[in-house]
Amino acid sequence: MNTRKTATVVAVSCFAEVANLLPYATFPALIPDLMAEWGLGSGEVGWISGMGMIGYMLLVPWLMGITDRIDARRVLMFGCALSAIAPFGFGLFATGFWSALVWQTLAGIGLAGCYMPGLKVMTDRVGAAESSRSIVLYTASYSVGVGLSFLLAGWTGATLGWRWAFVIAGTGPCVAFAAVWMLLAPCAPESRGTASVLSGFRAVLRNRAAIGYILAYGWHGYELAAHRAWIVAFLVFVAGSGSGLPPPLTPAVLAAISTFIAMPASVVGNELAIRFGRRRTLAVLMLVSSLVGVTLGLAATQPWWVIVPLVLIYSVTVAIDSGSLTAGTVAAADPHVRGATIAIHSMVGFGISALGPLCVGLALDATGGVGTGQGWAFGFAVMAAGAAIGALCLVIGRGRGI
């Protein structure tokens, strides 16, 4: 494939990913409002946040597994449609805990049809030489989408109310559907093997090199999902105590900034991994992230000029390993079961990720709640434990030197 066509494929894939993610942070950005209106506890908020991950986990094995047999573009367009329906439904019909669970689960299913299928759409259309950096650019674009989602939800929620915030966010996946349909041509998968999806999964489970990255990605996702689910609520606590936050840094704006800087962090992390060795570098970075997270929790009651730099540093360390972990899994995958490998990578990643918001919510409820420094100290310790476990998975799961 020539350079121009490769650039077009990567650009459209990343754009569609960002557009599909516009609804992603709407619920986390509006947690304080919904907790007050619906009388939700931190544990209930954790369940709602986690159900999106569970919905993702339930469908991604099948949706990704079939991309070894059919064009992933078809799966991506299906995912775009569901990703539009979910926020529209939440904004129009959600009335409390149980209905929110339903719509967040559907949002997770929609994301299962968008995120990794979109990656497969791209990798099926670019050459092997461009694959590693294209993958990192794609996974790093996730942070752009989430950051824009925080900004959009913060603005629309404050000006139009939370229901309109969800409805407006739902237009993003509609735009993504149109872009994929019009700008990406159909393409057969690299291999149309006759093996079943189940046999493809068995082949992946025998690949020790890939499994090490997959498990580490899962615990990275645990930390990242918990961070993104609770960051606005934490910043609301910071703004309401001590010296508050300096204008114009509202909780939603600071959450968006902390998410945007994750994109260059992920790119830098991959370059470090290429230069110094992927597995060793990622293990060190994950341990550093765990240490920073614990430090941020212990500093929860300090002035804003202590908290804000720590928030930004933690946002970098949380995301710095993301793209490189995914690139490691893809590099270790057998090309004939690449779709199944990405499916397990994504299923395990989002399955473990679902535990992050819930575990932090339960820790908050058990140690004082969102209004206490003690609660946040324990909450961030529980959050940061994910990175430490991920580093251990990389060390234990050594396979080929990838």
mmCIF file of C-alpha atoms in Angstrom:
data_model
loop_
_atom_site.group_PDB
_atom_site.id
_atom_site.type_symbol
_atom_site.label_atom_id
_atom_site.label_comp_id
_atom_site.label_asym_id
_atom_site.label_seq_id
_atom_site.Cartn_x
_atom_site.Cartn_y
_atom_site.Cartn_z
ATOM 1 C CA MET A 1 0.000 0.000 0.000
ATOM 2 C CA ASN A 2 1.333 3.449 -0.865
ATOM 3 C CA THR A 3 1.990 6.102 1.757
ATOM 4 C CA ARG A 4 -1.022 8.254 0.868
ATOM 5 C CA LYS A 5 -3.481 5.371 1.101
ATOM 6 C CA THR A 6 -1.954 4.251 4.393
ATOM 7 C CA ALA A 7 -2.253 7.762 5.819
ATOM 8 C CA THR A 8 -5.894 7.951 4.702
ATOM 9 C CA VAL A 9 -6.766 4.630 6.317
ATOM 10 C CA VAL A 10 -5.069 5.578 9.590
ATOM 11 C CA ALA A 11 -6.662 9.043 9.614
ATOM 12 C CA VAL A 12 -10.185 7.760 8.961
ATOM 13 C CA SER A 13 -9.782 4.963 11.501
ATOM 14 C CA CYS A 14 -8.588 7.366 14.199
ATOM 15 C CA PHE A 15 -11.305 9.908 13.359
ATOM 16 C CA ALA A 16 -14.021 7.253 13.588
ATOM 17 C CA GLU A 17 -12.615 6.090 16.910
ATOM 18 C CA VAL A 18 -12.661 9.619 18.343
ATOM 19 C CA ALA A 19 -16.208 10.251 17.098
ATOM 20 C CA ASN A 20 -17.447 6.950 18.541
ATOM 21 C CA LEU A 21 -15.968 7.879 21.928
ATOM 22 C CA LEU A 22 -17.832 11.188 22.325
ATOM 23 C CA PRO A 23 -20.455 9.524 24.585
ATOM 24 C CA TYR A 24 -17.808 7.625 26.588
ATOM 25 C CA ALA A 25 -17.156 10.063 29.457
ATOM 26 C CA THR A 26 -20.656 11.524 29.672
ATOM 27 C CA PHE A 27 -21.618 9.431 32.694
ATOM 28 C CA PRO A 28 -18.300 9.914 34.574
ATOM 29 C CA ALA A 29 -18.416 13.670 33.917
ATOM 30 C CA LEU A 30 -21.929 13.880 35.355
ATOM 31 C CA ILE A 31 -21.516 11.542 38.339
ATOM 32 C CA PRO A 32 -21.891 14.326 40.958
ATOM 33 C CA ASP A 33 -25.153 15.502 39.346
ATOM 34 C CA LEU A 34 -26.600 12.009 39.003
ATOM 35 C CA MET A 35 -25.539 10.962 42.510
ATOM 36 C CA ALA A 36 -27.450 13.961 43.864
ATOM 37 C CA GLU A 37 -30.546 13.570 41.624
ATOM 38 C CA TRP A 38 -30.901 9.791 41.958
ATOM 39 C CA GLY A 39 -29.477 9.354 45.477
ATOM 40 C CA LEU A 40 -26.743 6.964 44.286
ATOM 41 C CA GLY A 41 -24.001 5.623 46.527
ATOM 42 C CA SER A 42 -20.394 5.231 45.381
ATOM 43 C CA GLY A 43 -20.838 1.482 45.006
ATOM 44 C CA GLU A 44 -23.865 1.961 42.751
ATOM 45 C CA VAL A 45 -21.912 4.442 40.641
ATOM 46 C CA GLY A 46 -19.144 1.848 40.391
ATOM 47 C CA TRP A 47 -21.634 -0.744 39.151
ATOM 48 C CA ILE A 48 -23.019 1.585 36.487
ATOM 49 C CA SER A 49 -19.515 2.478 35.294
ATOM 50 C CA GLY A 50 -18.421 -1.149 35.346
ATOM 51 C CA MET A 51 -21.444 -2.439 33.422
ATOM 52 C CA GLY A 52 -20.214 -0.673 30.306
ATOM 53 C CA MET A 53 -17.037 -2.750 30.548
ATOM 54 C CA ILE A 54 -19.023 -5.920 31.214
ATOM 55 C CA GLY A 55 -21.222 -5.312 28.168
ATOM 56 C CA TYR A 56 -18.048 -4.856 26.149
ATOM 57 C CA MET A 57 -16.539 -8.067 27.506
ATOM 58 C CA LEU A 58 -19.640 -10.158 26.755
ATOM 59 C CA LEU A 59 -19.761 -9.305 23.041
ATOM 60 C CA VAL A 60 -16.180 -8.593 22.005
ATOM 61 C CA PRO A 61 -15.084 -12.272 21.689
ATOM 62 C CA TRP A 62 -17.700 -12.935 19.042
ATOM 63 C CA LEU A 63 -17.491 -9.557 17.326
ATOM 64 C CA MET A 64 -13.709 -9.723 17.034
ATOM 65 C CA GLY A 65 -13.527 -13.449 16.375
ATOM 66 C CA ILE A 66 -15.598 -13.150 13.217
ATOM 67 C CA THR A 67 -13.266 -10.470 11.833
ATOM 68 C CA ASP A 68 -10.891 -13.298 10.898
ATOM 69 C CA ARG A 69 -13.659 -14.474 8.546
ATOM 70 C CA ILE A 70 -15.498 -11.320 7.374
ATOM 71 C CA ASP A 71 -14.520 -7.704 6.747
ATOM 72 C CA ALA A 72 -14.114 -5.923 10.096
ATOM 73 C CA ARG A 73 -15.648 -2.828 8.473
ATOM 74 C CA ARG A 74 -19.075 -4.459 8.692
ATOM 75 C CA VAL A 75 -18.634 -5.107 12.417
ATOM 76 C CA LEU A 76 -17.443 -1.537 12.957
ATOM 77 C CA MET A 77 -20.521 -0.075 11.309
ATOM 78 C CA PHE A 78 -22.742 -2.273 13.485
ATOM 79 C CA GLY A 79 -20.881 -0.991 16.532
ATOM 80 C CA CYS A 80 -21.340 2.627 15.437
ATOM 81 C CA ALA A 81 -25.103 2.113 15.281
ATOM 82 C CA LEU A 82 -25.282 0.672 18.818
ATOM 83 C CA SER A 83 -22.956 3.383 20.132
ATOM 84 C CA ALA A 84 -25.447 5.988 18.914
ATOM 85 C CA ILE A 85 -28.527 4.254 20.323
ATOM 86 C CA ALA A 86 -27.104 3.891 23.863
ATOM 87 C CA PRO A 87 -26.571 7.589 24.739
ATOM 88 C CA PHE A 88 -29.826 8.559 23.033
ATOM 89 C CA GLY A 89 -31.595 5.982 25.212
ATOM 90 C CA PHE A 90 -29.820 7.067 28.380
ATOM 91 C CA GLY A 91 -30.639 10.717 27.815
ATOM 92 C CA LEU A 92 -34.276 10.108 26.933
ATOM 93 C CA PHE A 93 -35.280 7.216 29.183
ATOM 94 C CA ALA A 94 -32.885 6.683 32.132
ATOM 95 C CA THR A 95 -34.591 7.313 35.481
ATOM 96 C CA GLY A 96 -32.313 5.721 38.074
ATOM 97 C CA PHE A 97 -29.868 2.952 38.931
ATOM 98 C CA TRP A 98 -31.429 0.031 37.051
ATOM 99 C CA SER A 99 -32.233 1.831 33.817
ATOM 100 C CA ALA A 100 -28.768 3.396 33.846
ATOM 101 C CA LEU A 101 -27.297 -0.113 34.106
ATOM 102 C CA VAL A 102 -29.181 -1.167 30.977
ATOM 103 C CA TRP A 103 -28.071 1.769 28.850
ATOM 104 C CA GLN A 104 -24.466 1.627 30.039
ATOM 105 C CA THR A 105 -24.369 -2.083 29.195
ATOM 106 C CA LEU A 106 -25.610 -1.330 25.685
ATOM 107 C CA ALA A 107 -22.970 1.403 25.401
ATOM 108 C CA GLY A 108 -20.330 -1.164 26.272
ATOM 109 C CA ILE A 109 -21.641 -3.545 23.614
ATOM 110 C CA GLY A 110 -21.493 -0.725 21.079
ATOM 111 C CA LEU A 111 -17.909 0.041 22.043
ATOM 112 C CA ALA A 112 -17.093 -3.654 21.596
ATOM 113 C CA GLY A 113 -18.167 -3.282 17.989
ATOM 114 C CA CYS A 114 -16.107 -0.112 17.492
ATOM 115 C CA TYR A 115 -12.795 -0.017 19.327
ATOM 116 C CA MET A 116 -10.943 -3.234 18.508
ATOM 117 C CA PRO A 117 -12.861 -3.903 15.260
ATOM 118 C CA GLY A 118 -11.706 -0.430 14.223
ATOM 119 C CA LEU A 119 -8.145 -1.477 14.991
ATOM 120 C CA LYS A 120 -8.632 -4.601 12.871
ATOM 121 C CA VAL A 121 -10.074 -2.470 10.041
ATOM 122 C CA MET A 122 -6.872 -0.463 10.098
ATOM 123 C CA THR A 123 -4.361 -3.326 10.456
ATOM 124 C CA ASP A 124 -6.045 -5.222 7.595
ATOM 125 C CA ARG A 125 -5.413 -2.207 5.359
ATOM 126 C CA VAL A 126 -1.869 -1.092 6.267
ATOM 127 C CA GLY A 127 1.439 -2.854 5.691
ATOM 128 C CA ALA A 128 3.442 -4.637 8.378
ATOM 129 C CA ALA A 129 6.123 -1.923 8.297
ATOM 130 C CA GLU A 130 3.604 0.743 9.344
ATOM 131 C CA SER A 131 1.717 -1.481 11.759
ATOM 132 C CA SER A 132 3.404 -0.781 15.130
ATOM 133 C CA ARG A 133 3.281 3.016 15.035
ATOM 134 C CA SER A 134 -0.174 3.011 13.404
ATOM 135 C CA ILE A 135 -1.469 0.847 16.265
ATOM 136 C CA VAL A 136 -0.017 3.177 18.871
ATOM 137 C CA LEU A 137 -1.496 6.230 17.104
ATOM 138 C CA TYR A 138 -4.881 4.503 17.009
ATOM 139 C CA THR A 139 -4.818 3.468 20.677
ATOM 140 C CA ALA A 140 -3.491 6.902 21.692
ATOM 141 C CA SER A 141 -6.411 8.531 19.842
ATOM 142 C CA TYR A 142 -8.642 6.866 22.428
ATOM 143 C CA SER A 143 -7.490 9.526 24.870
ATOM 144 C CA VAL A 144 -8.432 12.297 22.448
ATOM 145 C CA GLY A 145 -11.943 10.907 22.159
ATOM 146 C CA VAL A 146 -12.334 10.541 25.923
ATOM 147 C CA GLY A 147 -10.926 14.038 26.533
ATOM 148 C CA LEU A 148 -13.352 15.586 24.049
ATOM 149 C CA SER A 149 -16.124 13.600 25.707
ATOM 150 C CA PHE A 150 -15.273 15.104 29.112
ATOM 151 C CA LEU A 151 -15.272 18.609 27.627
ATOM 152 C CA LEU A 152 -18.511 18.113 25.717
ATOM 153 C CA ALA A 153 -20.317 16.546 28.675
ATOM 154 C CA GLY A 154 -19.070 19.194 31.079
ATOM 155 C CA TRP A 155 -20.266 22.023 28.839
ATOM 156 C CA THR A 156 -23.592 20.562 27.713
ATOM 157 C CA GLY A 157 -24.386 19.241 31.179
ATOM 158 C CA ALA A 158 -23.820 22.663 32.736
ATOM 159 C CA THR A 159 -25.733 24.596 30.076
ATOM 160 C CA LEU A 160 -28.463 22.228 28.896
ATOM 161 C CA GLY A 161 -28.769 19.585 31.605
ATOM 162 C CA TRP A 162 -27.554 15.997 31.817
ATOM 163 C CA ARG A 163 -30.194 14.511 29.494
ATOM 164 C CA TRP A 164 -29.182 16.746 26.596
ATOM 165 C CA ALA A 165 -25.541 15.978 27.347
ATOM 166 C CA PHE A 166 -26.177 12.309 26.534
ATOM 167 C CA VAL A 167 -28.301 13.035 23.465
ATOM 168 C CA ILE A 168 -25.775 15.429 21.924
ATOM 169 C CA ALA A 169 -22.923 12.991 22.578
ATOM 170 C CA GLY A 170 -24.857 10.361 20.627
ATOM 171 C CA THR A 171 -24.336 12.281 17.385
ATOM 172 C CA GLY A 172 -20.632 11.338 17.411
ATOM 173 C CA PRO A 173 -21.140 7.655 16.486
ATOM 174 C CA CYS A 174 -23.529 8.745 13.714
ATOM 175 C CA VAL A 175 -20.711 10.795 12.173
ATOM 176 C CA ALA A 176 -18.319 7.853 12.611
ATOM 177 C CA PHE A 177 -20.734 5.540 10.760
ATOM 178 C CA ALA A 178 -20.886 7.936 7.816
ATOM 179 C CA ALA A 179 -17.087 8.318 7.679
ATOM 180 C CA VAL A 180 -16.466 4.564 7.668
ATOM 181 C CA TRP A 181 -19.171 3.915 5.084
ATOM 182 C CA MET A 182 -18.005 6.610 2.681
ATOM 183 C CA LEU A 183 -14.216 6.674 3.120
ATOM 184 C CA LEU A 184 -13.097 3.087 3.807
ATOM 185 C CA ALA A 185 -13.486 0.585 0.982
ATOM 186 C CA PRO A 186 -14.427 -3.039 1.740
ATOM 187 C CA CYS A 187 -11.470 -5.350 2.319
ATOM 188 C CA ALA A 188 -11.311 -9.104 2.865
ATOM 189 C CA PRO A 189 -9.443 -10.241 6.014
ATOM 190 C CA GLU A 190 -5.869 -11.466 5.604
ATOM 191 C CA SER A 191 -6.901 -15.075 6.130
ATOM 192 C CA ARG A 192 -10.324 -16.658 5.638
ATOM 193 C CA GLY A 193 -9.411 -19.835 7.475
ATOM 194 C CA THR A 194 -12.033 -22.480 8.063
ATOM 195 C CA ALA A 195 -11.195 -22.829 11.753
ATOM 196 C CA SER A 196 -13.983 -21.951 14.163
ATOM 197 C CA VAL A 197 -13.832 -18.941 16.420
ATOM 198 C CA LEU A 198 -13.454 -21.300 19.402
ATOM 199 C CA SER A 199 -10.446 -23.084 17.901
ATOM 200 C CA GLY A 200 -8.902 -19.694 17.184
ATOM 201 C CA PHE A 201 -9.252 -18.809 20.856
ATOM 202 C CA ARG A 202 -7.557 -22.068 21.850
ATOM 203 C CA ALA A 203 -4.621 -21.216 19.606
ATOM 204 C CA VAL A 204 -4.296 -17.817 21.271
ATOM 205 C CA LEU A 205 -4.282 -19.324 24.767
ATOM 206 C CA ARG A 206 -1.258 -21.423 23.789
ATOM 207 C CA ASN A 207 0.668 -18.274 22.831
ATOM 208 C CA ARG A 208 2.519 -17.427 26.052
ATOM 209 C CA ALA A 209 4.076 -14.254 24.685
ATOM 210 C CA ALA A 210 0.672 -12.803 23.792
ATOM 211 C CA ILE A 211 -0.978 -13.881 27.052
ATOM 212 C CA GLY A 212 1.586 -11.979 29.138
ATOM 213 C CA TYR A 213 0.723 -8.750 27.352
ATOM 214 C CA ILE A 214 -2.996 -9.493 27.477
ATOM 215 C CA LEU A 215 -3.053 -9.929 31.263
ATOM 216 C CA ALA A 216 -0.914 -6.836 31.795
ATOM 217 C CA TYR A 217 -3.269 -4.880 29.525
ATOM 218 C CA GLY A 218 -6.203 -6.029 31.647
ATOM 219 C CA TRP A 219 -4.711 -4.638 34.852
ATOM 220 C CA HIS A 220 -3.639 -1.483 33.055
ATOM 221 C CA GLY A 221 -7.287 -1.149 32.001
ATOM 222 C CA TYR A 222 -8.424 -1.658 35.602
ATOM 223 C CA GLU A 223 -6.366 1.348 36.689
ATOM 224 C CA LEU A 224 -7.292 3.456 33.658
ATOM 225 C CA ALA A 225 -11.039 2.737 33.873
ATOM 226 C CA ALA A 226 -11.097 3.533 37.585
ATOM 227 C CA HIS A 227 -9.157 6.745 36.983
ATOM 228 C CA ARG A 228 -11.510 7.950 34.249
ATOM 229 C CA ALA A 229 -14.633 6.932 36.147
ATOM 230 C CA TRP A 230 -13.714 8.756 39.363
ATOM 231 C CA ILE A 231 -11.459 11.654 38.319
ATOM 232 C CA VAL A 232 -14.255 14.245 38.075
ATOM 233 C CA ALA A 233 -15.736 13.210 41.434
ATOM 234 C CA PHE A 234 -12.260 13.477 42.991
ATOM 235 C CA LEU A 235 -11.709 16.930 41.502
ATOM 236 C CA VAL A 236 -15.122 18.052 42.778
ATOM 237 C CA PHE A 237 -13.892 17.036 46.253
ATOM 238 C CA VAL A 238 -10.669 18.977 45.701
ATOM 239 C CA ALA A 239 -12.580 22.046 44.446
ATOM 240 C CA GLY A 240 -14.842 22.001 47.486
ATOM 241 C CA SER A 241 -12.111 21.693 50.096
ATOM 242 C CA GLY A 242 -8.937 23.539 51.031
ATOM 243 C CA SER A 243 -7.909 26.138 48.477
ATOM 244 C CA GLY A 244 -10.202 24.794 45.744
ATOM 245 C CA LEU A 245 -9.200 24.948 42.061
ATOM 246 C CA PRO A 246 -7.945 28.094 40.316
ATOM 247 C CA PRO A 247 -10.120 29.436 37.480
ATOM 248 C CA PRO A 248 -10.595 28.425 34.725
ATOM 249 C CA LEU A 249 -9.754 24.868 35.920
ATOM 250 C CA THR A 250 -13.166 23.341 36.583
ATOM 251 C CA PRO A 251 -13.216 19.599 37.358
ATOM 252 C CA ALA A 252 -14.445 18.750 33.831
ATOM 253 C CA VAL A 253 -11.794 20.913 32.146
ATOM 254 C CA LEU A 254 -8.979 19.469 34.251
ATOM 255 C CA ALA A 255 -10.262 15.945 33.604
ATOM 256 C CA ALA A 256 -10.214 16.669 29.871
ATOM 257 C CA ILE A 257 -6.686 18.077 30.004
ATOM 258 C CA SER A 258 -5.469 15.087 31.969
ATOM 259 C CA THR A 259 -7.013 12.811 29.350
ATOM 260 C CA PHE A 260 -5.616 14.697 26.341
ATOM 261 C CA ILE A 261 -2.049 14.422 27.605
ATOM 262 C CA ALA A 262 -2.464 10.668 27.685
ATOM 263 C CA MET A 263 -2.158 10.567 23.886
ATOM 264 C CA PRO A 264 1.435 11.832 23.597
ATOM 265 C CA ALA A 265 2.253 9.836 26.731
ATOM 266 C CA SER A 266 1.184 6.614 25.019
ATOM 267 C CA VAL A 267 3.257 7.444 21.929
ATOM 268 C CA VAL A 268 6.317 8.221 24.047
ATOM 269 C CA GLY A 269 5.818 5.024 26.013
ATOM 270 C CA ASN A 270 5.884 2.965 22.835
ATOM 271 C CA GLU A 271 9.043 4.684 21.598
ATOM 272 C CA LEU A 272 10.731 3.955 24.944
ATOM 273 C CA ALA A 273 9.614 0.336 24.686
ATOM 274 C CA ILE A 274 11.019 0.025 21.156
ATOM 275 C CA ARG A 275 14.356 1.472 22.262
ATOM 276 C CA PHE A 276 14.880 -0.247 25.621
ATOM 277 C CA GLY A 277 12.889 -3.471 25.301
ATOM 278 C CA ARG A 278 9.117 -3.651 25.447
ATOM 279 C CA ARG A 279 8.474 -5.998 28.333
ATOM 280 C CA ARG A 280 11.090 -4.618 30.746
ATOM 281 C CA THR A 281 10.217 -0.998 30.004
ATOM 282 C CA LEU A 282 6.501 -1.545 30.483
ATOM 283 C CA ALA A 283 6.999 -3.306 33.829
ATOM 284 C CA VAL A 284 9.018 -0.357 35.138
ATOM 285 C CA LEU A 285 6.484 2.189 33.862
ATOM 286 C CA MET A 286 3.607 0.332 35.519
ATOM 287 C CA LEU A 287 5.394 0.252 38.865
ATOM 288 C CA VAL A 288 6.032 3.995 38.613
ATOM 289 C CA SER A 289 2.339 4.570 37.874
ATOM 290 C CA SER A 290 1.333 2.592 40.952
ATOM 291 C CA LEU A 291 3.626 4.688 43.139
ATOM 292 C CA VAL A 292 2.288 7.980 41.723
ATOM 293 C CA GLY A 293 -1.320 6.861 42.239
ATOM 294 C CA VAL A 294 -0.749 6.042 45.897
ATOM 295 C CA THR A 295 0.993 9.393 46.377
ATOM 296 C CA LEU A 296 -1.927 11.282 44.819
ATOM 297 C CA GLY A 297 -4.386 9.584 47.158
ATOM 298 C CA LEU A 298 -2.337 10.427 50.224
ATOM 299 C CA ALA A 299 -2.154 14.052 49.072
ATOM 300 C CA ALA A 300 -5.923 14.395 48.528
ATOM 301 C CA THR A 301 -6.381 17.097 51.163
ATOM 302 C CA GLN A 302 -3.375 19.190 50.099
ATOM 303 C CA PRO A 303 -3.684 22.572 48.290
ATOM 304 C CA TRP A 304 -4.510 22.672 44.587
ATOM 305 C CA TRP A 305 -0.934 23.503 43.589
ATOM 306 C CA VAL A 306 0.093 20.100 44.980
ATOM 307 C CA ILE A 307 -2.914 18.191 43.627
ATOM 308 C CA VAL A 308 -3.026 19.505 40.056
ATOM 309 C CA PRO A 309 0.560 18.529 39.113
ATOM 310 C CA LEU A 310 0.057 15.102 40.681
ATOM 311 C CA VAL A 311 -3.186 14.619 38.739
ATOM 312 C CA LEU A 312 -1.415 15.453 35.481
ATOM 313 C CA ILE A 313 1.599 13.249 36.267
ATOM 314 C CA TYR A 314 -0.673 10.351 37.196
ATOM 315 C CA SER A 315 -2.659 10.824 33.993
ATOM 316 C CA VAL A 316 0.604 10.408 32.059
ATOM 317 C CA THR A 317 1.758 7.317 33.938
ATOM 318 C CA VAL A 318 -1.683 5.678 33.761
ATOM 319 C CA ALA A 319 -1.720 5.932 29.952
ATOM 320 C CA ILE A 320 1.950 5.655 29.006
ATOM 321 C CA ASP A 321 1.836 1.870 28.646
ATOM 322 C CA SER A 322 -1.485 1.583 26.797
ATOM 323 C CA GLY A 323 -0.439 1.636 23.147
ATOM 324 C CA SER A 324 2.706 -0.409 23.693
ATOM 325 C CA LEU A 325 0.808 -3.192 25.476
ATOM 326 C CA THR A 326 -1.585 -3.491 22.546
ATOM 327 C CA ALA A 327 1.284 -3.341 20.034
ATOM 328 C CA GLY A 328 3.018 -6.108 21.979
ATOM 329 C CA THR A 329 -0.055 -8.324 21.773
ATOM 330 C CA VAL A 330 -0.470 -7.748 18.028
ATOM 331 C CA ALA A 331 3.245 -8.361 17.404
ATOM 332 C CA ALA A 332 3.089 -11.629 19.314
ATOM 333 C CA ALA A 333 -0.081 -12.815 17.546
ATOM 334 C CA ASP A 334 -0.262 -15.491 14.869
ATOM 335 C CA PRO A 335 -1.515 -13.593 11.763
ATOM 336 C CA HIS A 336 -4.081 -16.336 11.046
ATOM 337 C CA VAL A 337 -5.790 -15.765 14.397
ATOM 338 C CA ARG A 338 -5.019 -12.072 14.825
ATOM 339 C CA GLY A 339 -8.711 -11.250 15.198
ATOM 340 C CA ALA A 340 -9.119 -13.891 17.912
ATOM 341 C CA THR A 341 -5.968 -12.615 19.638
ATOM 342 C CA ILE A 342 -7.258 -9.046 19.656
ATOM 343 C CA ALA A 343 -10.629 -10.384 20.847
ATOM 344 C CA ILE A 344 -9.095 -12.058 23.897
ATOM 345 C CA HIS A 345 -6.856 -9.035 24.474
ATOM 346 C CA SER A 346 -9.905 -6.803 24.487
ATOM 347 C CA MET A 347 -12.165 -9.192 26.409
ATOM 348 C CA VAL A 348 -9.651 -9.689 29.207
ATOM 349 C CA GLY A 349 -8.729 -6.007 29.146
ATOM 350 C CA PHE A 350 -12.255 -4.720 29.524
ATOM 351 C CA GLY A 351 -13.325 -7.606 31.780
ATOM 352 C CA ILE A 352 -10.686 -6.711 34.348
ATOM 353 C CA SER A 353 -11.285 -3.010 33.654
ATOM 354 C CA ALA A 354 -14.885 -3.429 34.806
ATOM 355 C CA LEU A 355 -13.590 -4.195 38.295
ATOM 356 C CA GLY A 356 -11.717 -0.888 38.569
ATOM 357 C CA PRO A 357 -14.583 1.616 38.987
ATOM 358 C CA LEU A 358 -16.489 -0.845 41.187
ATOM 359 C CA CYS A 359 -13.566 -1.670 43.507
ATOM 360 C CA VAL A 360 -12.725 2.012 43.961
ATOM 361 C CA GLY A 361 -16.388 2.805 44.628
ATOM 362 C CA LEU A 362 -16.617 0.055 47.248
ATOM 363 C CA ALA A 363 -13.364 1.261 48.839
ATOM 364 C CA LEU A 364 -14.766 4.795 49.028
ATOM 365 C CA ASP A 365 -17.995 3.606 50.639
ATOM 366 C CA ALA A 366 -16.051 1.522 53.179
ATOM 367 C CA THR A 367 -13.602 4.251 54.230
ATOM 368 C CA GLY A 368 -15.537 7.493 54.452
ATOM 369 C CA GLY A 369 -16.991 8.247 51.003
ATOM 370 C CA VAL A 370 -16.288 10.814 48.296
ATOM 371 C CA GLY A 371 -16.326 13.679 50.775
ATOM 372 C CA THR A 372 -13.320 12.578 52.847
ATOM 373 C CA GLY A 373 -9.575 12.575 52.286
ATOM 374 C CA GLN A 374 -9.345 9.155 53.929
ATOM 375 C CA GLY A 375 -11.791 7.728 51.414
ATOM 376 C CA TRP A 376 -9.769 9.036 48.493
ATOM 377 C CA ALA A 377 -6.498 7.785 49.987
ATOM 378 C CA PHE A 378 -7.885 4.243 50.087
ATOM 379 C CA GLY A 379 -9.636 4.679 46.737
ATOM 380 C CA PHE A 380 -6.439 5.644 44.928
ATOM 381 C CA ALA A 381 -4.515 2.844 46.630
ATOM 382 C CA VAL A 382 -7.056 0.344 45.291
ATOM 383 C CA MET A 383 -6.839 2.023 41.871
ATOM 384 C CA ALA A 384 -3.030 1.996 41.747
ATOM 385 C CA ALA A 385 -2.867 -1.683 42.707
ATOM 386 C CA GLY A 386 -3.878 -2.508 39.123
ATOM 387 C CA ALA A 387 -0.616 -1.200 37.685
ATOM 388 C CA ALA A 388 1.464 -3.152 40.196
ATOM 389 C CA ILE A 389 -0.362 -6.381 39.344
ATOM 390 C CA GLY A 390 0.104 -5.648 35.629
ATOM 391 C CA ALA A 391 3.849 -5.290 36.080
ATOM 392 C CA LEU A 392 3.891 -8.647 37.862
ATOM 393 C CA CYS A 393 2.014 -10.250 34.939
ATOM 394 C CA LEU A 394 4.674 -8.991 32.512
ATOM 395 C CA VAL A 395 7.463 -10.454 34.643
ATOM 396 C CA ILE A 396 5.772 -13.819 35.191
ATOM 397 C CA GLY A 397 4.461 -14.130 31.632
ATOM 398 C CA ARG A 398 7.775 -13.866 29.811
ATOM 399 C CA GLY A 399 7.670 -15.648 26.473
ATOM 400 C CA ARG A 400 9.410 -14.647 23.280
ATOM 401 C CA GLY A 401 11.430 -11.473 23.668
ATOM 402 C CA ILE A 402 8.793 -9.157 22.216
#
